[in-house]
mmCIF file of C-alpha atoms in Angstrom:
data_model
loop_
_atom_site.group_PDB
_atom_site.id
_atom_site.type_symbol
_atom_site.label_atom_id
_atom_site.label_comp_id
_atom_site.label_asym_id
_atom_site.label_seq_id
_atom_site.Cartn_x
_atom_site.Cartn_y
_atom_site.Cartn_z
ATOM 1 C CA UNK B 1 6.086 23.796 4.839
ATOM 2 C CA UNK B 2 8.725 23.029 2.407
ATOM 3 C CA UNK B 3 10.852 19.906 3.284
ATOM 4 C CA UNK B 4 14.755 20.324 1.912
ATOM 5 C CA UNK B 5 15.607 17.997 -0.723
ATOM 6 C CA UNK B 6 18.609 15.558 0.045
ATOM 7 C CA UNK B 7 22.152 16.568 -1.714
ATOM 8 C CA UNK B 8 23.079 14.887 -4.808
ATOM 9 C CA UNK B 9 26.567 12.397 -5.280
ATOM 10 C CA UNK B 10 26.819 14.619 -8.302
ATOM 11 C CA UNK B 11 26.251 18.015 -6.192
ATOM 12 C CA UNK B 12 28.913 16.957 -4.130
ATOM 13 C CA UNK B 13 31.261 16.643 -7.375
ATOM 14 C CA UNK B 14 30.513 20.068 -8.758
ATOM 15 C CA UNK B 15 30.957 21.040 -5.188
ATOM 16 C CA UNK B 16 35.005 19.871 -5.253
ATOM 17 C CA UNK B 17 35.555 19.778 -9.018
ATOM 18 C CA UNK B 18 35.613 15.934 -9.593
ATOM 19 C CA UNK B 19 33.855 13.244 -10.422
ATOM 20 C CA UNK B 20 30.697 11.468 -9.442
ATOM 21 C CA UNK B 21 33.199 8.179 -9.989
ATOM 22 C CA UNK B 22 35.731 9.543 -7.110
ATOM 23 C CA UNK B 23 33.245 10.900 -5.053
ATOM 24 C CA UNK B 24 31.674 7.315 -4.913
ATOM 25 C CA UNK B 25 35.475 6.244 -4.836
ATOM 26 C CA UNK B 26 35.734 8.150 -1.464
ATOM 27 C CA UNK B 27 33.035 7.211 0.206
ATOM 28 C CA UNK B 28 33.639 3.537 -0.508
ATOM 29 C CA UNK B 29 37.295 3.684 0.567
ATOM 30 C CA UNK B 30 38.454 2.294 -2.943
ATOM 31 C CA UNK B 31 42.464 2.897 -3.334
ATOM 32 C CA UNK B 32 44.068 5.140 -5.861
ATOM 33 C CA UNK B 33 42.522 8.786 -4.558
ATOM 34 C CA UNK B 34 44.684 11.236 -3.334
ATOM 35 C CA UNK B 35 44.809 12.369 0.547
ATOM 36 C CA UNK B 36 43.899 15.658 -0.927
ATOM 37 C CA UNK B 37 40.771 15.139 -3.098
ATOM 38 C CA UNK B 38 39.574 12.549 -0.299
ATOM 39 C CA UNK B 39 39.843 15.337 2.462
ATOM 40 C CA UNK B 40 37.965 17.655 -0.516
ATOM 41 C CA UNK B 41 35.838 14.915 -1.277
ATOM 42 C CA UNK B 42 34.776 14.829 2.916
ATOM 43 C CA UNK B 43 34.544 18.330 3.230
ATOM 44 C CA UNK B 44 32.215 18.544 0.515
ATOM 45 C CA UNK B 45 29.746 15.694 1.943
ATOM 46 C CA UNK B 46 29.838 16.825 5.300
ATOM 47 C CA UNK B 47 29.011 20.706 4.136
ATOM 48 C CA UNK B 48 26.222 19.643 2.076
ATOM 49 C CA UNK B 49 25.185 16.833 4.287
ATOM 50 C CA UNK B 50 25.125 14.495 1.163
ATOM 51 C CA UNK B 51 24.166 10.868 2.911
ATOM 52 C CA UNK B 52 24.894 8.073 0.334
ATOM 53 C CA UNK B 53 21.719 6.456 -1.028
ATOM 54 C CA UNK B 54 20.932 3.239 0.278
ATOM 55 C CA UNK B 55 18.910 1.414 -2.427
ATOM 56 C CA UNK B 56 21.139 2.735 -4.995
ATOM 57 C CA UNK B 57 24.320 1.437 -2.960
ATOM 58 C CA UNK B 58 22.111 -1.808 -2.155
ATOM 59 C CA UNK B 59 21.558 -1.820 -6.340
ATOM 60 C CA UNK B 60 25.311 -1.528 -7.403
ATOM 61 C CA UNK B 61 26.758 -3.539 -4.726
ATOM 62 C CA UNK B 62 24.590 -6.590 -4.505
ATOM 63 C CA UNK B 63 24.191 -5.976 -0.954
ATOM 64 C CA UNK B 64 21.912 -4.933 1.514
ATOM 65 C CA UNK B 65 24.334 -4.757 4.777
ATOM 66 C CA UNK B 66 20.984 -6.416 6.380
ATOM 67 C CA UNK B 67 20.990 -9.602 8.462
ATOM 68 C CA UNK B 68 17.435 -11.156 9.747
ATOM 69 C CA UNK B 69 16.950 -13.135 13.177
ATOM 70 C CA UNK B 70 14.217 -15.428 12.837
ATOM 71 C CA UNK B 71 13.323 -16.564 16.727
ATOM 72 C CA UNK B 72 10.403 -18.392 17.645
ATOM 73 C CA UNK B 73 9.564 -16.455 21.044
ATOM 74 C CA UNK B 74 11.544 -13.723 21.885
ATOM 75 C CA UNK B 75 10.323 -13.048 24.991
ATOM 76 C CA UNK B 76 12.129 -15.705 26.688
ATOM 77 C CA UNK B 77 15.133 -14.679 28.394
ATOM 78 C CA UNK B 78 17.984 -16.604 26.693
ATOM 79 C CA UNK B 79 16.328 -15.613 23.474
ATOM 80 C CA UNK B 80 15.997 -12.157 24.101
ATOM 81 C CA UNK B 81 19.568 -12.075 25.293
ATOM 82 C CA UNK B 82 20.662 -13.892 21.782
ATOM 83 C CA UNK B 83 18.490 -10.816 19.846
ATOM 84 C CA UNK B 84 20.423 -8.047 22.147
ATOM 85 C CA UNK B 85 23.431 -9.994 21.404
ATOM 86 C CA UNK B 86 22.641 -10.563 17.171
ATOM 87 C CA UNK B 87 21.634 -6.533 17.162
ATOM 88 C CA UNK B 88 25.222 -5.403 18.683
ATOM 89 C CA UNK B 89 27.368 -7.483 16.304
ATOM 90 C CA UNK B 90 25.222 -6.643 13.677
ATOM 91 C CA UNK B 91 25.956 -2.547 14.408
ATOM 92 C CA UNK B 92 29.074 -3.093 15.151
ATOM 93 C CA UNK B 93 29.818 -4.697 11.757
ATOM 94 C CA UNK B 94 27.538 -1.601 9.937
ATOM 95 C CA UNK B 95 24.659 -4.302 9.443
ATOM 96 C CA UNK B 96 20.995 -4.114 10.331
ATOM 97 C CA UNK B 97 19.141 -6.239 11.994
ATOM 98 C CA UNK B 98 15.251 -7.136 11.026
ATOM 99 C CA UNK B 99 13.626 -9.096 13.743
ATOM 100 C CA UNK B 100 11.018 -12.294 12.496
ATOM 101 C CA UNK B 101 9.691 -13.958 16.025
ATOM 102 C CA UNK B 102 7.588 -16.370 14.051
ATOM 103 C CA UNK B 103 5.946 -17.619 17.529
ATOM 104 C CA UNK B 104 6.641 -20.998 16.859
ATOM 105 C CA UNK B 105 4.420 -20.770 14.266
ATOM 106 C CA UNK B 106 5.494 -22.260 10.839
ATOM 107 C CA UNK B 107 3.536 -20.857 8.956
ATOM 108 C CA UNK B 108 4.263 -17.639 10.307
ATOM 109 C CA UNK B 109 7.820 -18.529 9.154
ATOM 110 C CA UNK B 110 7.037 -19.025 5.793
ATOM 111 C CA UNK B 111 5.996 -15.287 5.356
ATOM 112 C CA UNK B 112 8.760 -14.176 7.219
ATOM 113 C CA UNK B 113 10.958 -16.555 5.209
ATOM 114 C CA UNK B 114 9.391 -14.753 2.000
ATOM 115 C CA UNK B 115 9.470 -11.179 3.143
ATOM 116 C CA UNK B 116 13.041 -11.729 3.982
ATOM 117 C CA UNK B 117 14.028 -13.052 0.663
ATOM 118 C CA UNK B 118 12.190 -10.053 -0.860
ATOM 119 C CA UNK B 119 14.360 -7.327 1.184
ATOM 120 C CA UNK B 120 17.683 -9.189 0.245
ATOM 121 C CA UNK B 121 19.065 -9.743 3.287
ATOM 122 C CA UNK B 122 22.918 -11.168 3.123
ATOM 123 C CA UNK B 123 22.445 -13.502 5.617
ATOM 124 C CA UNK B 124 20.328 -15.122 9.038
ATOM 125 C CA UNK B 125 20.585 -16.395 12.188
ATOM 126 C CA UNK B 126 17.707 -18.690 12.104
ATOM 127 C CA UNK B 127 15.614 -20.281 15.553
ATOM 128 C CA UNK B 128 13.630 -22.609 13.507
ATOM 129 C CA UNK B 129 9.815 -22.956 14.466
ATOM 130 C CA UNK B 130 10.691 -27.171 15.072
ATOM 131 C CA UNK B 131 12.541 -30.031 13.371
ATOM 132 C CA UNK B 132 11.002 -30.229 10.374
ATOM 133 C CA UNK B 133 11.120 -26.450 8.986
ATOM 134 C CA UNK B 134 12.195 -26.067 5.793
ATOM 135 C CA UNK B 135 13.029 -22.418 6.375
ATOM 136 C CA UNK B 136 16.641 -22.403 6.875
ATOM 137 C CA UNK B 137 17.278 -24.526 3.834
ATOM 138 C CA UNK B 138 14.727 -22.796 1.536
ATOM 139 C CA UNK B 139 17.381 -18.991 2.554
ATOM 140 C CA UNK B 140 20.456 -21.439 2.024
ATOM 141 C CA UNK B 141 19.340 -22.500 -1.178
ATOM 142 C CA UNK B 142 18.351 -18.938 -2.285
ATOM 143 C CA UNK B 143 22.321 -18.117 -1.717
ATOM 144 C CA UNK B 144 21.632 -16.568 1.697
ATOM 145 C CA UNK B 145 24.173 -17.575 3.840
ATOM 146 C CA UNK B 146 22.305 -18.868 7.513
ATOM 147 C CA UNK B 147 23.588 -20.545 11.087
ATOM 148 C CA UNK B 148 20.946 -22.455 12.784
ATOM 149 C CA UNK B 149 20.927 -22.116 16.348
ATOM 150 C CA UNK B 150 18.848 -23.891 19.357
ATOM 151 C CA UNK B 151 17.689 -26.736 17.066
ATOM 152 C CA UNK B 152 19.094 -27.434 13.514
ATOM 153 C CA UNK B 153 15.919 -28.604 11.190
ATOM 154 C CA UNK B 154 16.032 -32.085 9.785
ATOM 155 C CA UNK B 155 15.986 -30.536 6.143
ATOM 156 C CA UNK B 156 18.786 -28.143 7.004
ATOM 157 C CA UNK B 157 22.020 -28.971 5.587
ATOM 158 C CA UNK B 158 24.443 -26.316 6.550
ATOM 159 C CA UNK B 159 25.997 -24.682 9.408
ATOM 160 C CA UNK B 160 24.253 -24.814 13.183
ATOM 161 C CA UNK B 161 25.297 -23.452 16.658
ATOM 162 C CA UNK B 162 23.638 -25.575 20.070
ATOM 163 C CA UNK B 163 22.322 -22.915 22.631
ATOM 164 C CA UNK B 164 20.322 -25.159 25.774
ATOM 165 C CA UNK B 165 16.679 -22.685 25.600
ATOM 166 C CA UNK B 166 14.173 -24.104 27.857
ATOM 167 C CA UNK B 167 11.279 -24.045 26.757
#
């Protein structure tokens, strides 16, 4: 079976007769296009079913539009309600979400800490593992912006929420 390969940015600028530069200008809402070319521009995507590429966006941008949730049990209630709760806002705002329920282990949080800092993410919600993880500080300190919430770490120097979670 022979698997269709995804349009091109450039396809979709042969396509309408501009380009590559508005195209990208389009789909990025940047000022300074006509309503004409950007209705051209649309037309053209959605008949070729062009989808921009991610890493490539994630490349020129800086950005990865992905947020991580580091919780230390998520299968208690007020926790799980605080990951339904992270994974709306996050949509809702065009972000994704990567769960890290580090089962209040730390080490455990240290590899998520690291796999996170590998994918990029622009920024965390972090449930630390107890008060003496380094993990929110360590994503701070990489430039990762990060709210502490439930318990704020004594290492942890920047911004914290209280939520009462019995444990």
């Amino acid at each position: 079976m022979r698997t269709r390969r995804q349009p091109t940015m450039q396809q979709v600028a042969e396509r309408v007769g501009v380009s590559k530069q508005t195209v990208s200008a389009v789909i990025n809402g940047k000022p300074g296009i006509t309503p004409e070319t950007t209705a051209r521009v649309l037309a053209a995507i959605e008949e070729l079913g062009y989808q921009p590429h991610f890493t490539a966006r994630s490349l020129a941008t800086g950005r990865t539009h992905t947020l991580a949730l580091f919780i230390f049990d998520v299968s208690m209630p007020l926790a799980g309600r605080i990951a339904v709760a992270a994974e709306e806002l996050s949509y809702a705002h065009g972000y994704h979400l990567v769960l890290y329920n580090t089962h209040d282990d730390i080490e455990r949080e240290q590899a998520y800490i690291s796999a996170a800092l590998q994918r990029s993410i622009d920024g965390a919600i972090f449930m630390p593992a107890n008060d003496d993880s380094a993990g929110p500080q360590t994503l701070l300190d990489a430039g990762i912006p990060v709210v502490t919430i439930a318990r704020r770490p004594r290492l942890y120097n920047g911004p914290a929420g209280e939520v009462g979670l019995q444990r």
